[in-house]
Amino acid sequence: MSAAIEPQSVRTQCPYCGVGCGLLAEVQDGRLTGVRGDPIHPVNRGRTCRKPLELMHAVDSPDRALAPMWRDVRDGRLEPGTWDDVLGRVTGRLRAIIDEHGPDAVAFYISGQLLTEDYYAVNKLAKGFLGTNNVDSNSRLCMSSAVAGYTGAFGSDGPPPSYADLALADCFLLLGTNTAACHPIVWSRIRDRQAEGAFVICADPRATPTATGADLHLPVRPGTDLPLLSAMLHVIDRDGLVDDDFVARRTSGWEQARAVAHDWPPWRAAEVCGVPAEDIELAARKFAAAGGSMALWSMGANQSTVGTLKNRALINLCLATGQIGRPGAGPLSLTGQPNAMGGRETGGLAQLLPGYRKVEVAEDRAAIEAHWGLPAGAISPTPGLPAVDLFDAIADGTVKAVWIIATNPLVSMPDNARVRAALEAADLVVVQDAYHPTETSSLAHAVLPAAAWPEKDGAMTNSERRIALVRRAVAPPGDALPDWEIFARAARQLGYGDDFAWTSAAEVFDEFAACTAGRVCDYSGVTHDRLRMEGSVQWPAPDLPDGPSPERLYPTHVFPTPDGRARFAPHPPTPTRPTRSTATTPCC
Ligand SMILES: Nc1nc2c(c(=O)[nH]1)N[C@H]1C(S)=C(S)[C@@H](COP(=O)(O)OP(=O)(O)OC[C@H]3O[C@@H](n4cnc5c(=O)[nH]c(N)nc54)[C@H](O)[C@@H]3O)O[C@H]1N2
Ligand SMILES: Nc1nc2c(c(=O)[nH]1)N[C@H]1C(S)=C(S)[C@@H](COP(=O)(O)OP(=O)(O)OC[C@H]3O[C@@H](n4cnc5c(=O)[nH]c(N)nc54)[C@H](O)[C@@H]3O)O[C@H]1N2
Ligand code: SF4
Ligand SMILES: [Mo]
């Protein structure tokens, strides 16, 4: 019997959510035959939820995209071609549009499903070489409020605690998160700690499995979290539960935040939120009095007209009580997508550059221009268009070409009729996906087949800053290629071959990791080989013998703000307003 047909178990990472569980992919005769939890992975210790257990059917499916395809006009027939041929047509049309209308007439709409190497490659191509910052991610719909919340409060993105803190916390405040259904392994770890006596609070309008499993359910009316959180801060202040020493020495902005909270006694918040005042009091006292308290949240906080303020209000509670940078404490946003974190760190939103840098900051641009071997001024100082504005700009003709990768905006963007109209108006729509047809790929001029999760190597980072490797276990079907390689081939056709000459995902990773040295999200001590050997590594992971412990950020309470202090934000509740999508589409 040859080695190739013996069953193999490949150590890899789950592609379904930001919890980041380790999996063992079982392979026989070149096919994925099963998936199980990796017993030695620190996130899940052999456990999984149900989602990955059907992966072999998702991978080995009749609707996988197999060949590059092209049509000149949208009502033409998509014809299969070679990579050279189809990418030649795509890059030819991109070049013509840029020559006539400038680089900002082109845009990339990417995804938290991509691997870190894919993210890095597309950002380098667009922001560095094509000269447009129009690269935004479906993470805009998901966790961009957390990016803004952390950056506003601490001067940098990055979730401070780790999952290890879940086993040390005495109180959990879960707001706008159905953790039991959507991040089940984190929920099982919270339940383990609850069984040891920790107090679990859940603020959710619905009686979800998370809410019913909590010790205290705050059935807040949708959109009224700011009054609720203000009232909690009010109680903490009124009852002398503020960590005065921490607030005085390590924070700024307390008096303004306190003044707003002063206006929100629990009885007033109760009227607005529909939560009994005594429950607000209890939640505040439990959170403030516990030895360690964690705040966890996801879409009920992030997907809101005041999503950033909700993030800041949750962080305010941690700052007022000194619940940060120590065991069992801190604000931990639960990222939805498997590699939304890697996306943030590689600069995968329209205002960002790799290594938690910003396009608007001259020294950040200069650092990345040098890293990419580009002349000064090559990177535009203007942030690109965020996702919703991007589709508006396609609809009005400002953006003429869009390359959509690993996301299905015709289903997942708000107001899908508007997204359809935008894509129908575009001169060039490229869809790079593991499957075809999808709702979005059916509107494409070019369909580019991508290798899926078990068919490629690359890194993902989970909600607790843990980097792990997705490993190639089987060959991709047909002509499908890893996403980073498709970008590298396109770059070569555009004349940038020397700068995209990587021969493996490990080389792409090394190039990215090098530009994070000294940053908050320091990956510079990580390589694919190290990840293979150690299984997973949390950042900060500098290439130094005695780097900081990655277990939690800010253990010395020095924050990357100009004065080293964390910032409170006043968060006056604002009236909620109806969104455009409810006015214009019956359903989305
Ligand atoms: N099974 C499954 N799991 C998934 C995913 C999936 O598609 N399927 N997707 C992954 C992704 S990308 C994401 S982003 C996560 C999403 O994970 P979650 O954020 O946990 O899920 P949601 O159901 O979007 O929203 C969470 C809760 O917010 C509540 N909510 C709505 N409005 C408000 C409000 O104004 N205030 C408060 N306090 N709560 C409110 C809702 O009732 C809901 O229970 O799940 C990840 N996991
Ligand atoms: N109505 C409504 N809309 C929502 C939400 C909601 O709760 N309700 N949630 C929002 C949130 S939080 C999110 S995160 C978004 C998610 O929205 P989408 O990103 O549209 O969600 P998915 O269905 O996960 O789409 C992922 C696409 O990537 C493709 N794919 C998977 N792996 C690969 C790969 O390796 N390479 C390539 N190139 N393609 C791949 C899949 O085939 C699929 O087409 O939706 C948002 N929109
Ligand atoms: S909790 Fe998330 S990462 Fe873990 S097995 Fe389930 S889908 Fe995968
Ligand atoms: Mo998401």
XYZ file of N, CA and C and ligand atoms in Angstrom, residues 13-23 43-44 47-52 182-186 336 338, ligand 3:
86
model
N -7.314 24.413 11.245
C -8.093 25.400 12.007
C -9.489 25.466 11.418
N -10.496 25.669 12.252
C -11.882 25.710 11.756
C -12.122 26.989 10.942
N -12.763 26.885 9.774
C -12.989 28.066 8.937
C -14.320 28.749 9.190
N -15.036 28.403 10.250
C -16.407 28.898 10.344
C -16.643 30.064 11.278
N -15.820 30.259 12.294
C -16.084 31.477 13.075
C -14.844 31.921 13.827
N -14.932 33.105 14.401
C -13.783 33.742 15.027
C -13.359 33.127 16.350
N -14.086 32.097 16.825
C -13.621 31.414 18.033
C -12.249 30.790 17.771
N -12.094 30.200 16.568
C -10.773 29.704 16.170
C -10.406 28.364 16.779
N -11.302 27.381 16.651
C -11.009 26.050 17.196
C -10.038 25.289 16.295
N -9.251 24.432 16.916
C -8.361 23.560 16.158
C -9.110 22.315 15.713
N -8.845 21.899 14.480
C -9.503 20.705 13.937
C -8.460 19.717 13.448
N -7.787 26.239 22.360
C -9.096 26.902 22.328
C -10.219 25.923 22.651
N -10.170 24.737 22.053
C -11.332 23.849 22.162
C -11.045 22.488 22.787
N -13.145 19.755 21.583
C -14.571 20.023 21.374
C -14.770 20.705 20.020
N -15.960 20.575 19.446
C -16.357 21.444 18.326
C -17.848 21.683 18.478
N -18.336 22.672 17.726
C -19.783 22.762 17.599
C -20.168 21.951 16.361
N -21.409 22.064 15.920
C -21.842 21.213 14.802
C -21.336 21.690 13.452
N -20.994 22.985 13.391
C -20.756 23.561 12.058
C -19.662 22.853 11.259
N -18.487 22.616 11.819
C -17.443 22.044 10.957
C -17.667 20.572 10.614
N -23.807 31.252 18.284
C -22.891 31.741 17.245
C -21.416 31.555 17.588
N -21.088 31.444 18.861
C -19.697 31.184 19.261
C -19.730 30.086 20.329
N -20.198 28.906 19.922
C -20.556 27.889 20.931
C -19.407 27.444 21.833
N -18.188 27.433 21.339
C -17.103 26.935 22.199
C -16.734 27.990 23.254
N -16.820 29.249 22.906
C -16.644 30.294 23.931
C -17.755 30.161 24.973
N -16.823 37.710 14.437
C -17.694 36.731 13.793
C -16.949 35.811 12.863
N -13.940 33.917 10.666
C -12.774 33.187 11.157
C -11.491 34.005 11.152
S -17.129 27.459 17.642
Fe -16.572 28.382 15.662
S -14.415 27.823 15.368
Fe -15.250 26.457 16.984
S -15.940 24.615 15.902
Fe -17.706 25.984 16.036
S -17.659 27.174 14.108
Fe -15.654 26.232 14.359
